[in-house]
Amino acid sequence: MTHLHDFGPTRRWTGALCALWLAAGLAAFPIHPASAQAGPEQGADAPDKADKPEPADKSDRADEGRRTGAKLDLVTGTDFAPFTGDDLPNGGLITELVQRAFAAVGQTHELRFIPWRRGYDGVVSGRFLATFPYVRTPERERDALFSEPVITMRQLVYLSAKPRMAFNGPADFRGRVVCAPGGYALPAELDALFRQGALTRETPSSLSACVRMVALGRADAFVINEHAGNAAVAQAEAQDSVRAAEKPYAVVTEHLIVGRGTPGATGVIDAFNAGLKNLKESGAYDETVARHTAIAPPKTPR
């Protein structure tokens, strides 16, 4: 379950381009100040305002953006500790990295927490500037440009502490029940098994719900990166009932994404990549990662 470069020539991110689609978000969404920031499915948004229809003509939105000087928002979800969450310090690890990377190249953007699906669709349609964190899938690559990896980590299989299932490879999921919250992508091999009817997928609203389902025996496993999985198990105080398989499922990368149809999309990606490189060269990247990931992992079988 995952929420893992070649972008063409660099283009300058000008004020005119920013204003062109800035208004796409402004016309439909009031800009909210950033509060703690980021994560996967529940959001601190206002649905009655967020769902207002935007003007049909893009030129109208661009004109409004030029008049107001507004900026397009970044969006992310919640319930994805330690990466994003409106209840996490600085909005979580990836939220802090994203904002600091943009700041390193002189850009600031407001951040909104909204449901994952709404944020993704809004970025693809140009209503928002960018969203994060997302792993690469063929479907997503058709919709969006991907930044350089914001973080690289192991993807683990989380199982019940009771010996109901062992994991040695994707084939072990045949006939099993896998939990993956709405808005999360299954690993490609498991998605193929699901489409073949060879496994069952449960889709609750949050990662914490998957932890509870595995602990109670209502699902056999969930698959996610080690930091998010360890944090979810710790938050649910389920270290004695949920364990991580000793063998990793894969190594995955998480990215910031910008809709392919967004004016200046390549420039946004290039600017972010430059800021991220700056953070790594200065040592700020390592300091931020260490500060957000000091969480004890769940037990593994002996």
Coordinates of N, CA and C in Angstrom, one line a residue, residues 56-287:
A56 N -15.9 28.2 -15.3 CA -15.7 27.3 -16.4 C -14.6 27.7 -17.3
D57 N -14.3 29.0 -17.4 CA -13.3 29.5 -18.4 C -12.0 29.8 -17.7
K58 N -10.9 29.2 -18.1 CA -9.7 29.3 -17.5 C -9.2 30.8 -17.5
S59 N -9.5 31.5 -18.6 CA -9.0 32.9 -18.7 C -9.7 33.7 -17.6
D60 N -10.9 33.4 -17.2 CA -11.5 34.1 -16.1 C -10.8 33.9 -14.8
R61 N -10.3 32.7 -14.6 CA -9.6 32.4 -13.4 C -8.2 33.1 -13.4
A62 N -7.6 33.1 -14.6 CA -6.3 33.8 -14.7 C -6.4 35.2 -14.4
D63 N -7.5 35.9 -15.0 CA -7.7 37.3 -14.7 C -7.9 37.6 -13.3
E64 N -8.7 36.7 -12.6 CA -8.9 36.9 -11.2 C -7.6 36.8 -10.4
G65 N -6.8 35.8 -10.8 CA -5.5 35.7 -10.1 C -4.6 36.9 -10.3
R66 N -4.6 37.5 -11.5 CA -3.8 38.6 -11.7 C -4.3 39.8 -10.9
R67 N -5.6 39.9 -10.7 CA -6.2 41.0 -10.0 C -5.8 40.9 -8.5
T68 N -5.9 39.7 -8.0 CA -5.7 39.5 -6.5 C -4.3 39.3 -6.1
G69 N -3.4 38.8 -7.0 CA -2.1 38.5 -6.7 C -2.0 37.2 -5.8
A70 N -3.1 36.4 -5.8 CA -3.1 35.2 -4.9 C -2.1 34.1 -5.4
K71 N -1.9 33.2 -4.5 CA -1.0 32.1 -4.8 C -1.8 30.8 -4.7
L72 N -1.4 29.8 -5.6 CA -2.1 28.5 -5.5 C -1.6 27.7 -4.3
D73 N -2.4 27.0 -3.7 CA -2.1 26.2 -2.5 C -1.4 24.9 -2.8
L74 N -0.6 24.4 -1.9 CA -0.2 23.0 -1.8 C -1.3 22.3 -1.0
V75 N -1.5 21.0 -1.3 CA -2.5 20.3 -0.5 C -1.9 18.9 -0.2
T76 N -2.4 18.4 0.9 CA -2.0 17.0 1.4 C -3.1 16.6 2.3
G77 N -3.0 15.3 2.7 CA -4.0 14.8 3.6 C -3.5 14.6 5.0
T78 N -4.2 13.9 5.8 CA -3.9 13.6 7.2 C -3.8 12.1 7.5
D79 N -3.6 11.8 8.7 CA -3.5 10.4 9.2 C -2.4 9.6 8.4
F80 N -1.3 10.2 8.2 CA -0.2 9.5 7.6 C 1.1 9.9 8.3
A81 N 1.1 9.7 9.6 CA 2.3 9.9 10.4 C 3.4 8.9 10.0
P82 N 4.7 9.4 10.1 CA 5.2 10.7 10.5 C 5.3 11.7 9.3
F83 N 4.7 11.4 8.2 CA 4.9 12.2 7.0 C 4.1 13.4 6.9
T84 N 2.7 13.2 7.1 CA 1.8 14.3 7.0 C 0.7 14.2 8.0
G85 N 0.3 15.3 8.5 CA -0.8 15.2 9.5 C -1.0 16.6 10.1
D86 N -2.3 17.0 10.2 CA -2.5 18.3 10.8 C -2.3 18.3 12.4
D87 N -2.0 17.1 12.9 CA -1.8 17.0 14.3 C -0.3 16.7 14.6
L88 N 0.6 16.8 13.6 CA 2.0 16.5 13.8 C 2.8 17.7 13.8
P89 N 4.0 17.7 14.5 CA 4.9 18.9 14.5 C 5.2 19.3 13.1
N90 N 5.0 20.6 12.8 CA 5.3 21.1 11.5 C 4.6 20.4 10.4
G91 N 3.5 19.7 10.7 CA 2.7 19.0 9.7 C 3.3 17.7 9.3
G92 N 4.4 17.3 9.9 CA 5.0 16.0 9.6 C 6.3 16.1 8.8
L93 N 7.0 15.0 8.7 CA 8.3 15.0 8.0 C 8.3 15.5 6.6
I94 N 7.4 15.0 5.7 CA 7.5 15.4 4.3 C 6.9 16.7 4.1
T95 N 5.9 17.1 4.9 CA 5.3 18.4 4.9 C 6.4 19.5 5.1
E96 N 7.2 19.2 6.2 CA 8.3 20.2 6.5 C 9.3 20.2 5.4
L97 N 9.7 19.1 4.9 CA 10.7 19.0 3.8 C 10.2 19.8 2.6
V98 N 8.9 19.6 2.2 CA 8.4 20.3 1.1 C 8.4 21.8 1.2
Q99 N 7.9 22.3 2.4 CA 7.9 23.7 2.6 C 9.3 24.3 2.7
R100 N 10.2 23.6 3.3 CA 11.6 24.1 3.4 C 12.3 24.1 2.0
A101 N 12.0 23.1 1.2 CA 12.6 23.0 -0.1 C 12.1 24.2 -1.0
F102 N 10.8 24.5 -1.0 CA 10.4 25.6 -1.7 C 10.9 26.9 -1.2
A103 N 11.0 27.0 0.2 CA 11.6 28.2 0.8 C 13.0 28.4 0.4
A104 N 13.8 27.3 0.2 CA 15.2 27.4 -0.1 C 15.4 28.1 -1.5
V105 N 14.4 28.1 -2.4 CA 14.5 28.7 -3.7 C 13.6 29.9 -3.7
G106 N 13.2 30.5 -2.6 CA 12.5 31.7 -2.5 C 11.0 31.7 -2.8
Q107 N 10.4 30.5 -2.7 CA 9.0 30.3 -2.9 C 8.3 30.0 -1.6
T108 N 7.1 30.5 -1.4 CA 6.3 30.2 -0.2 C 4.9 29.9 -0.7
H109 N 4.2 28.9 -0.2 CA 2.9 28.5 -0.6 C 2.1 28.1 0.6
E110 N 0.8 28.5 0.6 CA -0.1 28.1 1.6 C -0.3 26.6 1.5
L111 N -0.6 26.0 2.7 CA -0.9 24.6 2.7 C -2.2 24.3 3.2
R112 N -3.0 23.4 2.6 CA -4.3 22.9 3.0 C -4.3 21.4 3.3
F113 N -5.0 21.0 4.3 CA -5.3 19.6 4.5 C -6.7 19.2 4.1
I114 N -6.8 18.4 3.1 CA -8.1 18.0 2.6 C -8.0 16.5 2.3
P115 N -9.2 15.8 2.1 CA -9.1 14.4 1.8 C -8.2 14.1 0.6
W116 N -7.6 12.9 0.7 CA -6.6 12.6 -0.3 C -7.1 12.6 -1.7
R117 N -8.3 12.0 -2.0 CA -8.8 11.9 -3.3 C -9.1 13.3 -3.9
R118 N -9.7 14.2 -3.0 CA -10.0 15.5 -3.5 C -8.7 16.3 -3.8
G119 N -7.7 16.1 -3.0 CA -6.4 16.8 -3.3 C -5.8 16.3 -4.5
Y120 N -5.8 15.0 -4.8 CA -5.2 14.5 -6.0 C -5.9 15.0 -7.2
D121 N -7.2 14.8 -7.2 CA -8.0 15.3 -8.3 C -7.9 16.8 -8.6
G122 N -7.8 17.6 -7.5 CA -7.6 19.0 -7.6 C -6.3 19.4 -8.3
V123 N -5.2 18.6 -7.9 CA -3.9 18.9 -8.6 C -3.9 18.5 -10.0
V124 N -4.5 17.4 -10.3 CA -4.6 16.9 -11.7 C -5.4 17.9 -12.6
S125 N -6.4 18.5 -12.0 CA -7.2 19.5 -12.8 C -6.7 20.9 -12.8
G126 N -5.6 21.1 -12.0 CA -5.0 22.5 -11.9 C -5.7 23.4 -10.9
R127 N -6.5 22.9 -10.0 CA -7.1 23.7 -9.0 C -6.1 24.0 -7.8
F128 N -5.1 23.1 -7.7 CA -4.1 23.2 -6.7 C -2.7 23.1 -7.3
L129 N -1.7 23.6 -6.7 CA -0.4 23.6 -7.3 C 0.3 22.2 -7.3
A130 N 0.3 21.6 -6.1 CA 1.0 20.3 -6.0 C 0.4 19.6 -4.8
T131 N 0.7 18.3 -4.7 CA 0.3 17.5 -3.6 C 1.4 16.5 -3.3
F132 N 1.4 15.9 -2.1 CA 2.4 14.9 -1.7 C 1.9 14.2 -0.5
P133 N 2.5 13.1 -0.1 CA 3.5 12.3 -0.8 C 2.9 11.2 -1.6
Y134 N 3.4 10.9 -2.8 CA 2.9 9.9 -3.6 C 4.0 9.0 -4.2
V135 N 3.7 7.7 -4.4 CA 4.6 6.8 -5.0 C 4.2 6.8 -6.5
R136 N 5.2 6.4 -7.3 CA 4.9 6.3 -8.8 C 4.0 5.1 -9.1
T137 N 3.0 5.2 -9.9 CA 2.3 4.2 -10.5 C 2.0 4.6 -12.0
P138 N 1.8 3.6 -12.9 CA 1.6 4.0 -14.3 C 0.4 4.9 -14.4
E139 N -0.7 4.7 -13.6 CA -1.8 5.6 -13.7 C -1.5 7.0 -13.3
R140 N -0.8 7.1 -12.2 CA -0.4 8.5 -11.7 C 0.5 9.2 -12.7
E141 N 1.4 8.5 -13.3 CA 2.4 9.1 -14.2 C 1.7 9.7 -15.5
R142 N 0.5 9.1 -15.8 CA -0.3 9.7 -16.9 C -0.9 11.0 -16.5
D143 N -1.1 11.2 -15.2 CA -1.8 12.4 -14.7 C -0.8 13.5 -14.3
A144 N 0.4 13.2 -13.8 CA 1.2 14.1 -13.1 C 2.7 14.0 -13.4
L145 N 3.4 15.1 -13.2 CA 4.9 15.0 -13.1 C 5.3 14.7 -11.7
F146 N 6.4 14.0 -11.6 CA 6.9 13.6 -10.3 C 8.2 14.3 -10.0
S147 N 8.4 14.7 -8.8 CA 9.7 15.3 -8.3 C 10.7 14.2 -8.2
E148 N 12.0 14.6 -7.9 CA 13.0 13.6 -7.4 C 12.4 13.1 -6.1
P149 N 12.9 11.9 -5.7 CA 12.4 11.3 -4.4 C 12.6 12.2 -3.2
V150 N 11.5 12.4 -2.5 CA 11.6 13.2 -1.2 C 12.2 12.3 -0.1
I151 N 11.9 11.1 -0.2 CA 12.4 10.1 0.8 C 12.4 8.7 0.2
T152 N 13.4 7.9 0.5 CA 13.4 6.5 0.1 C 13.4 5.6 1.3
M153 N 12.6 4.6 1.3 CA 12.5 3.7 2.5 C 12.0 2.3 2.1
R154 N 12.0 1.4 3.0 CA 11.6 0.1 2.8 C 10.0 0.0 3.0
Q155 N 9.4 -0.8 2.2 CA 8.0 -1.1 2.3 C 7.9 -2.4 3.0
L156 N 7.1 -2.4 4.1 CA 7.0 -3.6 4.9 C 5.6 -4.2 4.9
V157 N 5.5 -5.5 5.2 CA 4.2 -6.2 5.3 C 3.9 -6.3 6.8
Y158 N 2.8 -5.7 7.2 CA 2.4 -5.8 8.6 C 1.3 -6.8 8.8
L159 N 1.5 -7.8 9.8 CA 0.7 -8.9 10.0 C 0.2 -9.0 11.4
S160 N -0.7 -9.9 11.6 CA -1.1 -10.2 13.0 C 0.0 -10.9 13.7
A161 N 0.2 -10.6 15.0 CA 1.2 -11.3 15.8 C 0.8 -12.8 15.9
K162 N -0.4 -13.2 15.7 CA -0.8 -14.6 15.7 C -0.4 -15.2 14.3
P163 N 0.1 -16.4 14.3 CA 0.6 -17.0 13.1 C -0.4 -17.4 12.1
R164 N -1.1 -16.4 11.5 CA -2.1 -16.7 10.5 C -1.5 -16.7 9.1
M165 N -0.5 -15.9 8.9 CA 0.1 -15.7 7.6 C 1.6 -15.5 7.7
A166 N 2.3 -16.1 6.8 CA 3.7 -15.8 6.6 C 3.9 -15.1 5.3
F167 N 5.0 -14.2 5.3 CA 5.3 -13.5 4.0 C 6.7 -13.8 3.5
N168 N 6.8 -14.4 2.3 CA 8.0 -14.6 1.6 C 8.0 -13.9 0.2
G169 N 6.8 -13.6 -0.3 CA 6.7 -13.0 -1.6 C 5.2 -12.7 -1.9
P170 N 5.0 -12.0 -3.0 CA 3.6 -11.6 -3.3 C 2.6 -12.8 -3.4
A171 N 3.1 -14.0 -3.8 CA 2.2 -15.1 -4.0 C 1.5 -15.5 -2.6
D172 N 2.2 -15.2 -1.5 CA 1.6 -15.5 -0.2 C 0.3 -14.7 0.1
F173 N 0.0 -13.7 -0.8 CA -1.3 -13.0 -0.6 C -2.5 -13.6 -1.2
R174 N -2.3 -14.6 -2.0 CA -3.4 -15.3 -2.7 C -4.4 -15.8 -1.6
G175 N -5.7 -15.5 -1.8 CA -6.7 -15.9 -0.9 C -6.7 -15.1 0.4
R176 N -6.0 -14.1 0.5 CA -5.9 -13.3 1.7 C -6.7 -12.0 1.7
V177 N -6.9 -11.4 2.8 CA -7.6 -10.1 2.9 C -6.6 -9.1 3.2
V178 N -6.4 -8.1 2.3 CA -5.4 -7.0 2.4 C -6.1 -5.7 2.7
C179 N -5.6 -5.0 3.7 CA -6.2 -3.7 4.0 C -5.4 -2.5 3.3
A180 N -6.1 -1.7 2.6 CA -5.5 -0.5 2.0 C -6.5 0.6 2.0
P181 N -6.3 1.7 2.8 CA -7.3 2.8 2.9 C -7.6 3.4 1.6
G182 N -8.7 4.1 1.5 CA -9.1 4.8 0.3 C -8.0 5.8 0.0
G183 N -7.6 5.9 -1.3 CA -6.6 6.9 -1.7 C -5.2 6.3 -1.7
Y184 N -5.0 5.1 -1.2 CA -3.8 4.4 -1.2 C -3.7 3.4 -2.3
A185 N -2.6 3.3 -3.0 CA -2.4 2.3 -4.0 C -1.8 1.0 -3.5
L186 N -2.3 -0.1 -3.9 CA -1.6 -1.4 -3.6 C -0.4 -1.5 -4.4
P187 N 0.6 -2.2 -3.9 CA 1.8 -2.6 -4.8 C 1.3 -3.2 -6.1
A188 N 2.0 -3.1 -7.2 CA 1.5 -3.5 -8.5 C 1.2 -5.0 -8.5
E189 N 2.0 -5.8 -7.9 CA 1.7 -7.3 -7.9 C 0.4 -7.6 -7.1
L190 N 0.1 -6.9 -6.0 CA -1.1 -7.1 -5.2 C -2.3 -6.6 -5.9
D191 N -2.1 -5.4 -6.6 CA -3.2 -4.9 -7.4 C -3.6 -5.8 -8.5
A192 N -2.6 -6.5 -9.1 CA -3.0 -7.5 -10.2 C -3.7 -8.6 -9.6
L193 N -3.3 -9.1 -8.4 CA -4.0 -10.2 -7.8 C -5.5 -9.8 -7.4
F194 N -5.6 -8.6 -7.0 CA -6.9 -8.1 -6.6 C -7.8 -8.1 -7.9
R195 N -7.3 -7.6 -9.0 CA -8.1 -7.5 -10.2 C -8.4 -8.9 -10.8
Q196 N -7.6 -9.8 -10.4 CA -7.9 -11.2 -10.8 C -8.9 -11.9 -9.9
G197 N -9.2 -11.3 -8.8 CA -10.1 -11.9 -7.8 C -9.3 -12.9 -6.9
A198 N -8.0 -12.8 -6.9 CA -7.2 -13.7 -6.1 C -7.0 -13.3 -4.7
L199 N -7.3 -12.0 -4.4 CA -7.3 -11.6 -3.0 C -8.4 -10.6 -2.8
T200 N -8.7 -10.3 -1.5 CA -9.8 -9.4 -1.2 C -9.2 -8.1 -0.6
R201 N -9.7 -7.0 -1.0 CA -9.2 -5.7 -0.5 C -10.2 -5.1 0.4
E202 N -9.8 -4.7 1.6 CA -10.7 -3.9 2.5 C -10.2 -2.4 2.4
T203 N -11.1 -1.5 2.3 CA -10.8 -0.1 2.1 C -11.4 0.8 3.1
P204 N -10.9 0.9 4.3 CA -11.4 1.8 5.3 C -10.9 3.2 5.0
S205 N -11.3 4.1 5.9 CA -11.0 5.5 5.6 C -9.6 6.0 6.1
S206 N -8.9 5.1 6.9 CA -7.6 5.5 7.5 C -6.7 4.4 7.7
L207 N -5.4 4.7 7.8 CA -4.4 3.7 8.1 C -4.6 3.1 9.5
S208 N -5.0 3.9 10.4 CA -5.2 3.4 11.8 C -6.3 2.3 11.8
A209 N -7.3 2.5 10.9 CA -8.3 1.4 10.8 C -7.7 0.1 10.3
C210 N -6.8 0.2 9.4 CA -6.1 -1.0 8.9 C -5.4 -1.7 10.1
V211 N -4.7 -0.9 10.9 CA -4.0 -1.5 12.1 C -5.0 -2.3 12.9
R212 N -6.1 -1.7 13.2 CA -7.1 -2.3 14.1 C -7.7 -3.6 13.4
M213 N -7.9 -3.5 12.1 CA -8.5 -4.7 11.4 C -7.5 -5.9 11.4
V214 N -6.2 -5.6 11.2 CA -5.2 -6.7 11.3 C -5.1 -7.2 12.7
A215 N -5.1 -6.3 13.7 CA -5.0 -6.7 15.1 C -6.2 -7.6 15.5
L216 N -7.4 -7.3 15.0 CA -8.6 -8.1 15.3 C -8.9 -9.3 14.4
G217 N -8.0 -9.5 13.4 CA -8.2 -10.6 12.5 C -9.2 -10.4 11.4
R218 N -9.6 -9.2 11.2 CA -10.5 -8.9 10.1 C -9.8 -8.7 8.8
A219 N -8.5 -8.5 8.8 CA -7.7 -8.5 7.6 C -6.4 -9.2 7.9
D220 N -5.8 -9.8 6.9 CA -4.5 -10.5 7.1 C -3.3 -9.6 7.2
A221 N -3.3 -8.5 6.4 CA -2.1 -7.7 6.3 C -2.4 -6.4 5.7
F222 N -1.5 -5.4 6.0 CA -1.4 -4.2 5.2 C 0.0 -4.0 4.8
V223 N 0.3 -3.3 3.7 CA 1.6 -3.1 3.2 C 1.8 -1.6 3.0
I224 N 2.9 -1.1 3.7 CA 3.2 0.4 3.6 C 4.6 0.6 4.0
N225 N 5.1 1.8 3.8 CA 6.5 2.1 4.1 C 6.7 2.0 5.7
E226 N 7.9 1.7 6.0 CA 8.2 1.4 7.4 C 7.9 2.5 8.4
H227 N 8.1 3.8 8.0 CA 7.9 4.9 8.9 C 6.4 5.1 9.2
A228 N 5.6 5.1 8.2 CA 4.2 5.2 8.3 C 3.6 4.0 9.1
G229 N 4.0 2.8 8.7 CA 3.5 1.6 9.4 C 3.9 1.6 10.9
N230 N 5.2 1.9 11.2 CA 5.6 1.9 12.6 C 4.8 2.9 13.4
A231 N 4.6 4.1 12.8 CA 3.9 5.2 13.5 C 2.5 4.8 13.8
A232 N 1.8 4.2 12.8 CA 0.4 3.8 12.9 C 0.2 2.7 14.0
V233 N 1.1 1.8 14.0 CA 1.1 0.7 15.0 C 1.3 1.3 16.4
A234 N 2.3 2.2 16.5 CA 2.6 2.8 17.8 C 1.4 3.7 18.3
Q235 N 0.8 4.4 17.4 CA -0.3 5.3 17.8 C -1.5 4.5 18.2
A236 N -1.7 3.3 17.6 CA -2.8 2.4 18.0 C -2.5 1.5 19.3
E237 N -1.2 1.7 19.8 CA -0.7 0.9 20.9 C -0.9 -0.6 20.6
A238 N -0.6 -1.0 19.4 CA -0.8 -2.4 18.9 C 0.5 -3.1 18.7
Q239 N 1.5 -2.7 19.4 CA 2.8 -3.4 19.2 C 2.8 -4.9 19.5
D240 N 1.9 -5.3 20.5 CA 1.8 -6.7 20.9 C 0.9 -7.5 20.0
S241 N 0.1 -6.9 19.1 CA -0.8 -7.6 18.3 C -0.5 -7.5 16.8
V242 N 0.3 -6.6 16.4 CA 0.7 -6.4 15.0 C 2.2 -6.4 14.9
R243 N 2.7 -7.1 13.9 CA 4.1 -7.2 13.7 C 4.5 -7.0 12.3
A244 N 5.7 -6.6 12.0 CA 6.2 -6.4 10.7 C 7.0 -7.7 10.3
A245 N 6.7 -8.2 9.1 CA 7.4 -9.3 8.5 C 8.9 -9.0 8.4
E246 N 9.7 -10.0 8.6 CA 11.1 -9.7 8.6 C 11.6 -9.3 7.2
K247 N 11.0 -9.9 6.2 CA 11.5 -9.6 4.8 C 10.7 -8.4 4.3
P248 N 11.4 -7.4 3.8 CA 10.7 -6.2 3.2 C 10.0 -6.6 2.0
Y249 N 8.9 -5.9 1.7 CA 8.2 -6.2 0.4 C 9.0 -5.5 -0.7
A250 N 9.5 -4.3 -0.5 CA 10.2 -3.6 -1.6 C 10.8 -2.4 -1.0
V251 N 11.5 -1.6 -1.9 CA 12.1 -0.3 -1.5 C 11.3 0.7 -2.3
V252 N 10.7 1.7 -1.7 CA 9.8 2.7 -2.4 C 10.3 4.1 -2.2
T253 N 9.9 5.0 -3.1 CA 10.2 6.4 -2.9 C 8.9 7.2 -2.9
E254 N 8.9 8.3 -2.2 CA 7.7 9.2 -2.1 C 8.1 10.5 -2.8
H255 N 7.1 11.1 -3.5 CA 7.4 12.3 -4.3 C 6.3 13.4 -4.1
L256 N 6.7 14.6 -4.5 CA 5.7 15.7 -4.7 C 5.3 15.6 -6.2
I257 N 4.0 15.8 -6.5 CA 3.5 15.7 -7.8 C 2.8 17.0 -8.2
V258 N 2.8 17.3 -9.5 CA 2.2 18.5 -10.1 C 1.4 18.0 -11.4
G259 N 0.2 18.4 -11.6 CA -0.6 18.0 -12.7 C 0.1 18.3 -14.0
R260 N 0.1 17.4 -15.0 CA 0.7 17.6 -16.2 C 0.2 18.8 -17.0
G261 N -1.1 19.1 -16.8 CA -1.7 20.2 -17.5 C -1.6 21.5 -16.9
T262 N -0.9 21.6 -15.7 CA -0.8 22.9 -15.0 C 0.3 23.7 -15.7
P263 N -0.1 25.0 -16.0 CA 0.9 25.9 -16.7 C 2.1 26.0 -15.8
G264 N 3.3 25.8 -16.4 CA 4.6 26.0 -15.6 C 4.9 24.7 -14.7
A265 N 4.2 23.6 -15.0 CA 4.4 22.4 -14.2 C 5.9 22.0 -14.1
T266 N 6.6 22.0 -15.2 CA 8.0 21.6 -15.2 C 8.8 22.5 -14.4
G267 N 8.5 23.8 -14.4 CA 9.2 24.8 -13.6 C 9.0 24.6 -12.1
V268 N 7.8 24.2 -11.7 CA 7.5 23.9 -10.3 C 8.4 22.8 -9.9
I269 N 8.4 21.7 -10.7 CA 9.1 20.5 -10.3 C 10.6 20.8 -10.2
D270 N 11.2 21.6 -11.2 CA 12.6 22.0 -11.2 C 12.9 22.8 -10.0
A271 N 12.1 23.7 -9.6 CA 12.3 24.6 -8.5 C 12.4 23.7 -7.2
F272 N 11.4 22.8 -7.1 CA 11.3 22.0 -5.9 C 12.6 21.1 -5.8
N273 N 13.0 20.5 -6.9 CA 14.1 19.6 -6.9 C 15.4 20.4 -6.5
A274 N 15.5 21.6 -7.0 CA 16.7 22.5 -6.6 C 16.7 22.8 -5.1
G275 N 15.5 23.1 -4.5 CA 15.4 23.3 -3.1 C 15.7 22.1 -2.3
L276 N 15.2 20.9 -2.8 CA 15.5 19.7 -2.0 C 17.0 19.4 -2.0
K277 N 17.6 19.6 -3.2 CA 19.1 19.4 -3.2 C 19.8 20.3 -2.3
N278 N 19.3 21.5 -2.2 CA 19.9 22.5 -1.2 C 19.8 22.0 0.2
L279 N 18.6 21.5 0.6 CA 18.5 20.9 1.9 C 19.4 19.8 2.2
K280 N 19.6 18.9 1.2 CA 20.5 17.8 1.4 C 22.0 18.2 1.6
E281 N 22.4 19.2 0.8 CA 23.8 19.6 0.8 C 24.1 20.4 2.1
S282 N 23.1 21.1 2.7 CA 23.3 21.9 3.9 C 23.2 21.1 5.1
G283 N 22.7 19.8 5.1 CA 22.6 19.0 6.3 C 21.2 19.1 6.9
A284 N 20.4 20.1 6.4 CA 19.0 20.3 7.0 C 18.1 19.1 6.7
Y285 N 18.3 18.4 5.6 CA 17.5 17.3 5.3 C 17.7 16.2 6.3
D286 N 18.9 15.8 6.6 CA 19.2 14.7 7.5 C 18.7 15.1 8.9
E287 N 18.8 16.3 9.3 CA 18.4 16.7 10.6 C 16.8 16.6 10.7

